[in-house]
Short mmCIF file of N, CA and C in Angstrom, two decimals:
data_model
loop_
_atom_site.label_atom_id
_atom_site.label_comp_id
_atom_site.label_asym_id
_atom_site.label_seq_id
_atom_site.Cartn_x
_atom_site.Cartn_y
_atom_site.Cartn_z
N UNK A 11 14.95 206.14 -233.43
CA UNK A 11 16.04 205.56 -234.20
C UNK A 11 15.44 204.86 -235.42
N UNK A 12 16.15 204.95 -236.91
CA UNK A 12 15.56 204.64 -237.82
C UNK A 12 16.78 203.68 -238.06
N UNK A 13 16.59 202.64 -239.15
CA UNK A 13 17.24 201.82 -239.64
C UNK A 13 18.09 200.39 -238.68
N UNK A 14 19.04 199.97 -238.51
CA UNK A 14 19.69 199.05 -237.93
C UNK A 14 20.16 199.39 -236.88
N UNK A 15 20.01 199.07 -235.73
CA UNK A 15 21.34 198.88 -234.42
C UNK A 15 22.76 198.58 -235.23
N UNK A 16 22.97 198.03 -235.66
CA UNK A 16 24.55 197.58 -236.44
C UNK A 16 24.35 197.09 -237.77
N UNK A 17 25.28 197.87 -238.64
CA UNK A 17 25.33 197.36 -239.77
C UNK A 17 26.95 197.38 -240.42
N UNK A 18 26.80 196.08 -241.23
CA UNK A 18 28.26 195.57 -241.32
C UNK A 18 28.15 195.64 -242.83
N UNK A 19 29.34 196.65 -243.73
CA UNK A 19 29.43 196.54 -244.86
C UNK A 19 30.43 195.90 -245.51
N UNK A 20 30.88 194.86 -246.43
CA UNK A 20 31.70 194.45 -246.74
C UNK A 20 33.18 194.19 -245.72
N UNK A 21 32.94 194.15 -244.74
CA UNK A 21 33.67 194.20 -243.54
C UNK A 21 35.45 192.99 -244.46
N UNK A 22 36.60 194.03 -244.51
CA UNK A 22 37.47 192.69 -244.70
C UNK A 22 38.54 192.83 -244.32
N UNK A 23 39.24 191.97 -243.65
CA UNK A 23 40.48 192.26 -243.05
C UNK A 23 41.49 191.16 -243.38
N UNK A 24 43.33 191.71 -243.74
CA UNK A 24 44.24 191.37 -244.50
C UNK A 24 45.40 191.73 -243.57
N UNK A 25 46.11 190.67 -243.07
CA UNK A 25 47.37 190.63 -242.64
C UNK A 25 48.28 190.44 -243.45
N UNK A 26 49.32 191.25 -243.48
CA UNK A 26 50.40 190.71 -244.31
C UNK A 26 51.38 189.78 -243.80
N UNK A 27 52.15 189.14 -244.85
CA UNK A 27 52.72 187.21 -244.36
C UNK A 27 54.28 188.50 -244.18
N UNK A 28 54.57 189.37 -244.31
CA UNK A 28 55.85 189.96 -244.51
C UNK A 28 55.95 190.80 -245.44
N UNK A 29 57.11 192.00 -245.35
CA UNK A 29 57.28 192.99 -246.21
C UNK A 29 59.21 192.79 -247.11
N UNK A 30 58.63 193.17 -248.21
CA UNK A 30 60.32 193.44 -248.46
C UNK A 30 60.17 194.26 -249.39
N UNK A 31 62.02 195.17 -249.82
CA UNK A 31 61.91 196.09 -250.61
C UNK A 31 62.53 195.46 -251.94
N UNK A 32 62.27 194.20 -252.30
CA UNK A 32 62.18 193.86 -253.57
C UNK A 32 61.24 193.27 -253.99
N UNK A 33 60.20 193.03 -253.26
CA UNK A 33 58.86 192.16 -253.48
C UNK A 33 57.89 193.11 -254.46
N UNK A 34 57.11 192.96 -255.13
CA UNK A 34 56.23 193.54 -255.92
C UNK A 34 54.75 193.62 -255.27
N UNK A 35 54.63 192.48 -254.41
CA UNK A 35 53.43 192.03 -253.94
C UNK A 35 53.53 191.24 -252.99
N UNK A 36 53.26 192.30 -251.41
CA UNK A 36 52.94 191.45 -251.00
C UNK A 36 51.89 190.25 -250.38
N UNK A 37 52.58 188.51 -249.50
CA UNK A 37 51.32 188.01 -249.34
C UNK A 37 50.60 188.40 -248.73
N UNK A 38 49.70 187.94 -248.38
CA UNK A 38 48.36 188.45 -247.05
C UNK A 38 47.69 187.06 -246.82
N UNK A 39 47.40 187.07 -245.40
CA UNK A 39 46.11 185.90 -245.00
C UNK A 39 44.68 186.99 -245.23
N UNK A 40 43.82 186.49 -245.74
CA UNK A 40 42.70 187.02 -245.96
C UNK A 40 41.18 186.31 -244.87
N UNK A 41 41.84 187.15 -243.62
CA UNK A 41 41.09 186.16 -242.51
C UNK A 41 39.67 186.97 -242.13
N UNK A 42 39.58 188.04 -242.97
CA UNK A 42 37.75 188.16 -242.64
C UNK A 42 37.34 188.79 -244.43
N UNK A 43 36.62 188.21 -245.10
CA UNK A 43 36.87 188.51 -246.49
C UNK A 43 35.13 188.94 -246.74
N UNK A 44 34.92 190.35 -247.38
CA UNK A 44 33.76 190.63 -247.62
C UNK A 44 32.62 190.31 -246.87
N UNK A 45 32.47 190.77 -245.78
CA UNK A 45 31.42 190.12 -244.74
C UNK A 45 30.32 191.37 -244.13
N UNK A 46 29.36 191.20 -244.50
CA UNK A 46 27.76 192.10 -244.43
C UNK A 46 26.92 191.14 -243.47
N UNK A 47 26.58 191.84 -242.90
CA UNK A 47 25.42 191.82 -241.96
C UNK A 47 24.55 193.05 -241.51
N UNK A 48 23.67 193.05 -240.84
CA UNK A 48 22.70 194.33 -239.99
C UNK A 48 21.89 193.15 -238.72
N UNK A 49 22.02 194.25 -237.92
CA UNK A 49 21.26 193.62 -236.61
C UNK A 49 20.46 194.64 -236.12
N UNK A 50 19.08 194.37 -236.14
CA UNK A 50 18.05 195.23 -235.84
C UNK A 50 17.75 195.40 -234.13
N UNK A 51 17.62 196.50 -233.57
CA UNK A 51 17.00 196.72 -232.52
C UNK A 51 15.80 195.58 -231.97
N UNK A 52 16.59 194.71 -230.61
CA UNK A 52 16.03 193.84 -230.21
C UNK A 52 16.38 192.55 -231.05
N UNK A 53 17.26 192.35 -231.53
CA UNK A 53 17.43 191.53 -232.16
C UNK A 53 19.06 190.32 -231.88
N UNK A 54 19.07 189.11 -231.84
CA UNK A 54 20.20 188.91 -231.06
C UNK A 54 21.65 187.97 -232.24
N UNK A 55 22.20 188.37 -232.68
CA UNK A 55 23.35 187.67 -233.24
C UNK A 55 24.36 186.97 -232.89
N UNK A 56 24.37 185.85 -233.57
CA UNK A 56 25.24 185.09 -232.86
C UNK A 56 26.87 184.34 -233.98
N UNK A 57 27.44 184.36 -233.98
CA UNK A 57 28.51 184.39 -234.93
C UNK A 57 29.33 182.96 -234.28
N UNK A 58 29.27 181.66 -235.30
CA UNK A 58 29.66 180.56 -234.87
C UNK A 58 30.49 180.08 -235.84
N UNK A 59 31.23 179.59 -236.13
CA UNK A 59 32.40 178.32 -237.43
C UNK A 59 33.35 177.95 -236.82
N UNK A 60 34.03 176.88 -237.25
CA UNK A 60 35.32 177.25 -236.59
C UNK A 60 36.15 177.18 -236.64
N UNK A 61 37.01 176.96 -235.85
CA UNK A 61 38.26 177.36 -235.56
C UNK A 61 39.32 177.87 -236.76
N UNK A 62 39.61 179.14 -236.38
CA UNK A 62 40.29 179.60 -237.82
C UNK A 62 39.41 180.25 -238.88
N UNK A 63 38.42 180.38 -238.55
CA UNK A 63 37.32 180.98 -239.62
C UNK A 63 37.00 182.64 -239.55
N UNK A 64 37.63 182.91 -238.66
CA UNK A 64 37.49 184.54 -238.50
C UNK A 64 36.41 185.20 -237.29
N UNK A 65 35.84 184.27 -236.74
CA UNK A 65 34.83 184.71 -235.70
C UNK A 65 35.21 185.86 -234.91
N UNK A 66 36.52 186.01 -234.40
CA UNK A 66 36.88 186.40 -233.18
C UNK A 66 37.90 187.81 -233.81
N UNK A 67 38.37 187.75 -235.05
CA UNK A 67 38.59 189.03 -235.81
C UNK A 67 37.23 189.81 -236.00
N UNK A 68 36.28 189.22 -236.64
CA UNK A 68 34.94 190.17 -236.91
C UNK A 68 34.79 190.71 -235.65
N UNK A 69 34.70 189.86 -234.23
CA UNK A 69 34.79 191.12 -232.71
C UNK A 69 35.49 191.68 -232.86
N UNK A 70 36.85 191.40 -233.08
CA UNK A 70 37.81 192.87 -232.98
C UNK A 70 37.62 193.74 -233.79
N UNK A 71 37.16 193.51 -234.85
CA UNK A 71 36.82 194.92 -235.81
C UNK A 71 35.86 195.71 -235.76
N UNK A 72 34.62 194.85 -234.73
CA UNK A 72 33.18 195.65 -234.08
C UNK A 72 33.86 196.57 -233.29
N UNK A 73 34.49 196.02 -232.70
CA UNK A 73 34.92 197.15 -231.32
C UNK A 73 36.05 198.32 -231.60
N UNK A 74 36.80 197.82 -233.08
CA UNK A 74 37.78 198.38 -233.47
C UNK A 74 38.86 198.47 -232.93
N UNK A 75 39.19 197.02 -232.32
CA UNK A 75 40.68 196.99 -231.73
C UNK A 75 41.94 196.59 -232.49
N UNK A 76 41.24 196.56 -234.10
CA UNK A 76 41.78 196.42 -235.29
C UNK A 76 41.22 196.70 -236.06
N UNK A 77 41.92 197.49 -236.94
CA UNK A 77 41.47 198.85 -238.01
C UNK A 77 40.99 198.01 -239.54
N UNK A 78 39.98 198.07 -239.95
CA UNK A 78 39.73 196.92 -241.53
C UNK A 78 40.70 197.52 -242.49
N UNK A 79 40.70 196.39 -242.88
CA UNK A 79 41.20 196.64 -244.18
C UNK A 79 40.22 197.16 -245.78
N UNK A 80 39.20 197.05 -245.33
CA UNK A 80 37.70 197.30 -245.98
C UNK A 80 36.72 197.24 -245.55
N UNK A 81 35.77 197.97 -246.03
CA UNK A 81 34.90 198.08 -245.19
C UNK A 81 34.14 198.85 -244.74
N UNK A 82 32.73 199.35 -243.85
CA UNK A 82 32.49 199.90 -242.61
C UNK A 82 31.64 199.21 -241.90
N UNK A 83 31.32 199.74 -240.48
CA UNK A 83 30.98 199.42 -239.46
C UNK A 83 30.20 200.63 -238.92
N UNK A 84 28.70 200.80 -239.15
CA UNK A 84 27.90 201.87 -238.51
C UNK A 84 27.26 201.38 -237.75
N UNK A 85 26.79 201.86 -236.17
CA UNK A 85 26.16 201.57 -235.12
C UNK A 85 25.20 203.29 -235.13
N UNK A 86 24.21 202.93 -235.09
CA UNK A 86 22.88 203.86 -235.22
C UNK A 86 23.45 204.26 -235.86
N UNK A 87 23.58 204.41 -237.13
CA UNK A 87 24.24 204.95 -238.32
C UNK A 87 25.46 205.34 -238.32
N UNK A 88 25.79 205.74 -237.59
CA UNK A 88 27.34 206.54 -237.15
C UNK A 88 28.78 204.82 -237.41
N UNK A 89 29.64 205.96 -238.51
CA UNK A 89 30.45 205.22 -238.94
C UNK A 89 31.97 205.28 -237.95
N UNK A 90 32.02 203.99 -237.11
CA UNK A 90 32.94 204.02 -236.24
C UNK A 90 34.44 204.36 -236.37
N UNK A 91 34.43 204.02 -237.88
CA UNK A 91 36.10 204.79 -238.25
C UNK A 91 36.10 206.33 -238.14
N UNK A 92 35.37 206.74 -237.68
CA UNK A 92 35.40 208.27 -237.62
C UNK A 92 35.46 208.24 -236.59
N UNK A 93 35.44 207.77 -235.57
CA UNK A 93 35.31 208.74 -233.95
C UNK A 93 36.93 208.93 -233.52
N UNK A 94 36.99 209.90 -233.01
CA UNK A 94 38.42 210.20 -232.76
C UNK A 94 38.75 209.58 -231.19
N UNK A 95 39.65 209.24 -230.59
CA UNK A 95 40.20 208.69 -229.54
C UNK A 95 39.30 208.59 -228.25
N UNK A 96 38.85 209.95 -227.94
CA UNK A 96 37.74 210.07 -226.50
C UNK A 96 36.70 209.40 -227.39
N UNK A 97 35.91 209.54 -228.39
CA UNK A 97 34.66 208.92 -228.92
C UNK A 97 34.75 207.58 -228.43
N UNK A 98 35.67 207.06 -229.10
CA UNK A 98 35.95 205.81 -229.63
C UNK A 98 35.70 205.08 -227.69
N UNK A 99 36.59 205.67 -227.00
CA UNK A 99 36.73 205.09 -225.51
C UNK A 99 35.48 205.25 -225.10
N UNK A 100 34.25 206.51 -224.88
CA UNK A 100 33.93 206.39 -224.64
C UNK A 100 32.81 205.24 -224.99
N UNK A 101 32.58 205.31 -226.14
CA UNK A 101 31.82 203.98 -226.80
C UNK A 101 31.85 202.41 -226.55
N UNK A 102 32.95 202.27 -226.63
CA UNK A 102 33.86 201.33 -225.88
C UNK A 102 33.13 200.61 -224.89
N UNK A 103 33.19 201.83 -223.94
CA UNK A 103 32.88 201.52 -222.43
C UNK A 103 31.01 201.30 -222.54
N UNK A 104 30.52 201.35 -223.42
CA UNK A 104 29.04 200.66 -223.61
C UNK A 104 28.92 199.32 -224.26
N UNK A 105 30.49 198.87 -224.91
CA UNK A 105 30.31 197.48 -225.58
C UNK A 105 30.99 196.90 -224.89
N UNK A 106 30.59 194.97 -225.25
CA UNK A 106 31.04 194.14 -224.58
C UNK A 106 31.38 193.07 -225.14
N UNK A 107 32.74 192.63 -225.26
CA UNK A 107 33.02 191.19 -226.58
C UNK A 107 32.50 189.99 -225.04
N UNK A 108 32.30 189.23 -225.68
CA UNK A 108 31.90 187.59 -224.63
C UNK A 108 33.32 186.99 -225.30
N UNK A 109 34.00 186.51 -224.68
CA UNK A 109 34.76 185.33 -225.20
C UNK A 109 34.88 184.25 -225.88
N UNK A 110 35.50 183.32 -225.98
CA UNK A 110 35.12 182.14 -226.08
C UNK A 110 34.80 181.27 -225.14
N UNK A 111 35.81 181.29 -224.25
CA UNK A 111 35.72 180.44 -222.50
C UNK A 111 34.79 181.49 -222.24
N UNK A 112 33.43 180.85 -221.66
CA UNK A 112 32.21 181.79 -221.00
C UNK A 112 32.83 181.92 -219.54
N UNK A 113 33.56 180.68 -219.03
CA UNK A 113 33.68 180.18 -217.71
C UNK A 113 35.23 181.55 -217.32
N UNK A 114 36.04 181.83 -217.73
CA UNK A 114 36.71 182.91 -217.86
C UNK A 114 36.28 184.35 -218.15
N UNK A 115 35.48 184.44 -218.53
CA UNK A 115 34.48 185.74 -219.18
C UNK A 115 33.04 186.19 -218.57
N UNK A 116 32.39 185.36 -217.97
CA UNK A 116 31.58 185.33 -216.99
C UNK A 116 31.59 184.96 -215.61
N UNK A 117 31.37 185.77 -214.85
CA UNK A 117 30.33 185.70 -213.06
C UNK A 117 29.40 184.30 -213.14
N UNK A 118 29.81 183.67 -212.84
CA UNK A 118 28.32 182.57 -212.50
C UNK A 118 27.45 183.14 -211.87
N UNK A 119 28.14 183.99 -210.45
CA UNK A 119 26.45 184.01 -209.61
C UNK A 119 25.95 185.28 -210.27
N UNK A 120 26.39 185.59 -211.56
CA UNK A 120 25.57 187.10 -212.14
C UNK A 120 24.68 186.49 -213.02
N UNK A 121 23.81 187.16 -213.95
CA UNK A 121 22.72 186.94 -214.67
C UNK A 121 23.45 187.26 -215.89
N UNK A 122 23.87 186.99 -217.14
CA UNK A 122 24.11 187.70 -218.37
C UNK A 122 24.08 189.59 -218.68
N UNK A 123 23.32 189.89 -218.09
CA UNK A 123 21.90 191.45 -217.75
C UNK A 123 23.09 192.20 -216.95
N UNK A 124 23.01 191.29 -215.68
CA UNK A 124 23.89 192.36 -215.13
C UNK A 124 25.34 192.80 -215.47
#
């Protein structure tokens, strides 16, 4: 494997406040805005601010349980907006979001590993 385990390009994501058919423009919250990273093989990231800062959107857009609004997201190079439905699941089923509550999201008597 050459290059990054994960790499995050301009990653940005835009909700809209509402739609109408006389509006010209609509608003948007701009809750993950231009955001790059790469995480190298063996290497451990950790994503902290808070509350309201977008932490927990940037997981959903790793895993793609929400589609960017800009952006990509390649894991061993391979650009995740491309995998079609079985890809996508099966991939899935090799990643893992942690929560926020560890105590809800984790086994105590397990090891992290397992």
């Amino acid at each position: 494997m050459n290059g990054p385990l994960l790499k995050v390009e301009n990653l940005t994501k835009h909700y809209p406040l509402g739609a109408g058919i006389f509006k010209k423009s609509i608003p948007v919250i701009r809750a993950v805005e231009d955001v790059s990273f790469t995480v190298e093989a063996g290497e451990t990231l950790c994503i902290v601010g808070e509350s309201g800062c977008g932490k927990s959107t940037v997981a959903r857009l790793l895993m793609r349980l929400v589609e960017p609004t800009g952006g990509r997201v390649l894991i061993d190079g391979t650009d995740i907006a491309g995998l079609k439905k079985d890809a996508l699941r099966a991939w899935r089923r090799q990643m893992q979001m942690v929560f926020q509550d560890p105590y809800s999201s984790l086994n105590p008597r397990l090891t992290a590993e397992k």
